[in-house]
Amino acid sequence: MAEEQQQEISQKETDGLNCLAHDEAIIAQQDKIQQEISTSIPLVSERQEFSVLKREYADDDTIYQQKIRDLQKKYSSIRKTRPDGNCFYRAFGFSHLESLLENSKELHRFKAIAAKSKLDLVSQGFTEFTIEDFHNTVSL
């Protein structure tokens, strides 16, 4: 009886190790895929013409083709973002910062708010060296 229990425990340990190895293999594969994506797709692309977007959808896909035509009426070009879960925030932030380059009054207002945010974040308990590192990186 004791020998059977010992074999069961040994089998469970082996199964656990196999599970662990399997999990590590999955994580390694995910890391490899993310690495390939990060080297092949930029965070934000250069400006592109709408023809690039049109080619991605079938000509007979009238709904998307119409949406592209609607976008073309409002915008002169597009930029693509890496589809990694942060694409909306990155696109929004990039677009906003790019628009500030054309409006010096808003740029100065943004810089003032960003500079004040450093003090606000530190007063809320964020680590000062982390906040300083960010502010130094973006040169505010």
Short mmCIF file of C-alpha atoms in Angstrom, two decimals:
data_model
loop_
_atom_site.label_atom_id
_atom_site.label_comp_id
_atom_site.label_asym_id
_atom_site.label_seq_id
_atom_site.Cartn_x
_atom_site.Cartn_y
_atom_site.Cartn_z
CA MET A 1 0.00 0.00 0.00
CA ALA A 2 2.79 2.43 0.96
CA GLU A 3 4.60 1.57 -2.27
CA GLU A 4 1.50 2.42 -4.34
CA GLN A 5 1.16 5.78 -2.59
CA GLN A 6 4.82 6.49 -3.23
CA GLN A 7 4.35 5.68 -6.94
CA GLU A 8 1.29 7.99 -7.10
CA ILE A 9 3.24 10.83 -5.48
CA SER A 10 6.15 10.22 -7.85
CA GLN A 11 3.76 10.22 -10.86
CA LYS A 12 2.16 13.50 -9.70
CA GLU A 13 5.60 15.10 -9.33
CA THR A 14 6.51 13.96 -12.85
CA ASP A 15 3.22 15.29 -14.22
CA GLY A 16 3.88 18.59 -12.45
CA LEU A 17 7.32 18.85 -14.01
CA ASN A 18 5.88 18.06 -17.44
CA CYS A 19 3.25 20.75 -16.92
CA LEU A 20 5.92 23.23 -15.88
CA ALA A 21 8.05 22.43 -18.93
CA HIS A 22 4.99 22.79 -21.15
CA ASP A 23 4.16 26.19 -19.61
CA GLU A 24 7.74 27.36 -20.08
CA ALA A 25 7.64 26.27 -23.72
CA ILE A 26 4.43 28.25 -24.27
CA ILE A 27 5.93 31.35 -22.64
CA ALA A 28 9.07 31.00 -24.77
CA GLN A 29 6.95 30.71 -27.91
CA GLN A 30 4.95 33.82 -26.94
CA ASP A 31 8.17 35.73 -26.31
CA LYS A 32 9.49 34.69 -29.71
CA ILE A 33 6.30 35.85 -31.45
CA GLN A 34 6.39 39.20 -29.63
CA GLN A 35 10.05 39.60 -30.58
CA GLU A 36 9.26 38.94 -34.25
CA ILE A 37 6.41 41.45 -34.17
CA SER A 38 8.53 44.11 -32.50
CA THR A 39 11.29 43.78 -35.10
CA SER A 40 8.98 43.70 -38.12
CA ILE A 41 6.27 46.25 -37.21
CA PRO A 42 7.17 49.75 -36.01
CA LEU A 43 5.37 51.28 -33.03
CA VAL A 44 4.08 54.03 -35.35
CA SER A 45 4.63 53.99 -39.09
CA GLU A 46 5.55 56.81 -41.41
CA ARG A 47 2.63 58.53 -43.12
CA GLN A 48 1.01 56.30 -45.70
CA GLU A 49 -1.49 56.83 -48.46
CA PHE A 50 -4.94 55.30 -48.21
CA SER A 51 -4.16 52.95 -51.08
CA VAL A 52 -2.18 50.89 -48.56
CA LEU A 53 -5.30 50.46 -46.45
CA LYS A 54 -7.52 49.79 -49.46
CA ARG A 55 -5.32 46.87 -50.53
CA GLU A 56 -5.81 45.19 -47.14
CA TYR A 57 -9.54 44.74 -47.74
CA ALA A 58 -11.25 43.03 -50.64
CA ASP A 59 -12.72 45.30 -53.30
CA ASP A 60 -16.11 43.66 -52.81
CA ASP A 61 -16.04 44.39 -49.06
CA THR A 62 -18.22 47.44 -49.56
CA ILE A 63 -18.55 48.31 -45.88
CA TYR A 64 -14.81 48.68 -45.26
CA GLN A 65 -14.15 50.29 -48.62
CA GLN A 66 -16.81 52.90 -47.80
CA LYS A 67 -15.26 53.52 -44.40
CA ILE A 68 -11.89 54.08 -46.07
CA ARG A 69 -13.47 56.58 -48.48
CA ASP A 70 -15.04 58.38 -45.50
CA LEU A 71 -11.66 58.60 -43.78
CA GLN A 72 -10.10 59.88 -47.00
CA LYS A 73 -12.53 62.82 -47.00
CA LYS A 74 -11.29 63.92 -43.56
CA TYR A 75 -7.58 62.98 -43.60
CA SER A 76 -4.76 63.21 -46.12
CA SER A 77 -2.85 60.14 -44.90
CA ILE A 78 -2.72 57.44 -42.24
CA ARG A 79 -0.19 56.00 -39.85
CA LYS A 80 -0.32 52.39 -38.73
CA THR A 81 0.47 51.30 -35.20
CA ARG A 82 1.77 48.01 -33.85
CA PRO A 83 -1.25 45.84 -32.90
CA ASP A 84 -0.10 44.96 -29.40
CA GLY A 85 -2.97 46.00 -27.17
CA ASN A 86 -1.69 49.54 -26.69
CA CYS A 87 -2.31 50.63 -30.27
CA PHE A 88 -5.25 52.96 -29.51
CA TYR A 89 -3.40 54.80 -26.74
CA ARG A 90 -0.21 55.01 -28.79
CA ALA A 91 -2.09 56.32 -31.83
CA PHE A 92 -4.01 58.85 -29.75
CA GLY A 93 -0.89 60.07 -27.94
CA PHE A 94 1.19 60.25 -31.10
CA SER A 95 -1.53 62.15 -32.93
CA HIS A 96 -1.93 64.60 -30.07
CA LEU A 97 1.79 65.24 -29.77
CA GLU A 98 2.07 65.65 -33.53
CA SER A 99 -0.76 68.20 -33.49
CA LEU A 100 1.08 70.17 -30.77
CA LEU A 101 3.94 70.74 -33.22
CA GLU A 102 1.58 72.85 -35.31
CA ASN A 103 0.19 74.88 -32.40
CA SER A 104 2.85 76.60 -30.27
CA LYS A 105 0.34 78.00 -27.76
CA GLU A 106 -1.04 74.53 -27.01
CA LEU A 107 2.50 73.09 -26.94
CA HIS A 108 3.53 75.54 -24.21
CA ARG A 109 0.33 74.79 -22.28
CA PHE A 110 1.00 71.04 -22.55
CA LYS A 111 4.60 71.47 -21.38
CA ALA A 112 3.45 73.47 -18.34
CA ILE A 113 0.90 70.81 -17.39
CA ALA A 114 3.44 68.01 -17.90
CA ALA A 115 6.05 69.81 -15.79
CA LYS A 116 3.51 70.32 -12.98
CA SER A 117 2.52 66.66 -13.22
CA LYS A 118 5.98 65.70 -11.97
CA LEU A 119 5.35 67.47 -8.67
CA ASP A 120 1.80 66.11 -8.47
CA LEU A 121 2.92 62.51 -9.00
CA VAL A 122 5.71 62.75 -6.44
CA SER A 123 3.30 64.26 -3.90
CA GLN A 124 0.98 61.29 -4.52
CA GLY A 125 3.73 58.85 -3.56
CA PHE A 126 5.31 57.89 -6.87
CA THR A 127 9.06 57.28 -6.78
CA GLU A 128 10.80 60.53 -7.64
CA PHE A 129 13.71 59.02 -9.59
CA THR A 130 11.25 57.15 -11.84
CA ILE A 131 9.29 60.31 -12.56
CA GLU A 132 12.49 62.30 -13.14
CA ASP A 133 13.74 59.63 -15.52
CA PHE A 134 10.54 59.89 -17.56
CA HIS A 135 10.62 63.71 -17.61
CA ASN A 136 14.29 63.71 -18.61
CA THR A 137 13.58 61.21 -21.38
CA VAL A 138 10.80 63.28 -22.93
CA SER A 139 12.73 66.54 -22.28
CA LEU A 140 9.90 68.48 -20.69
#
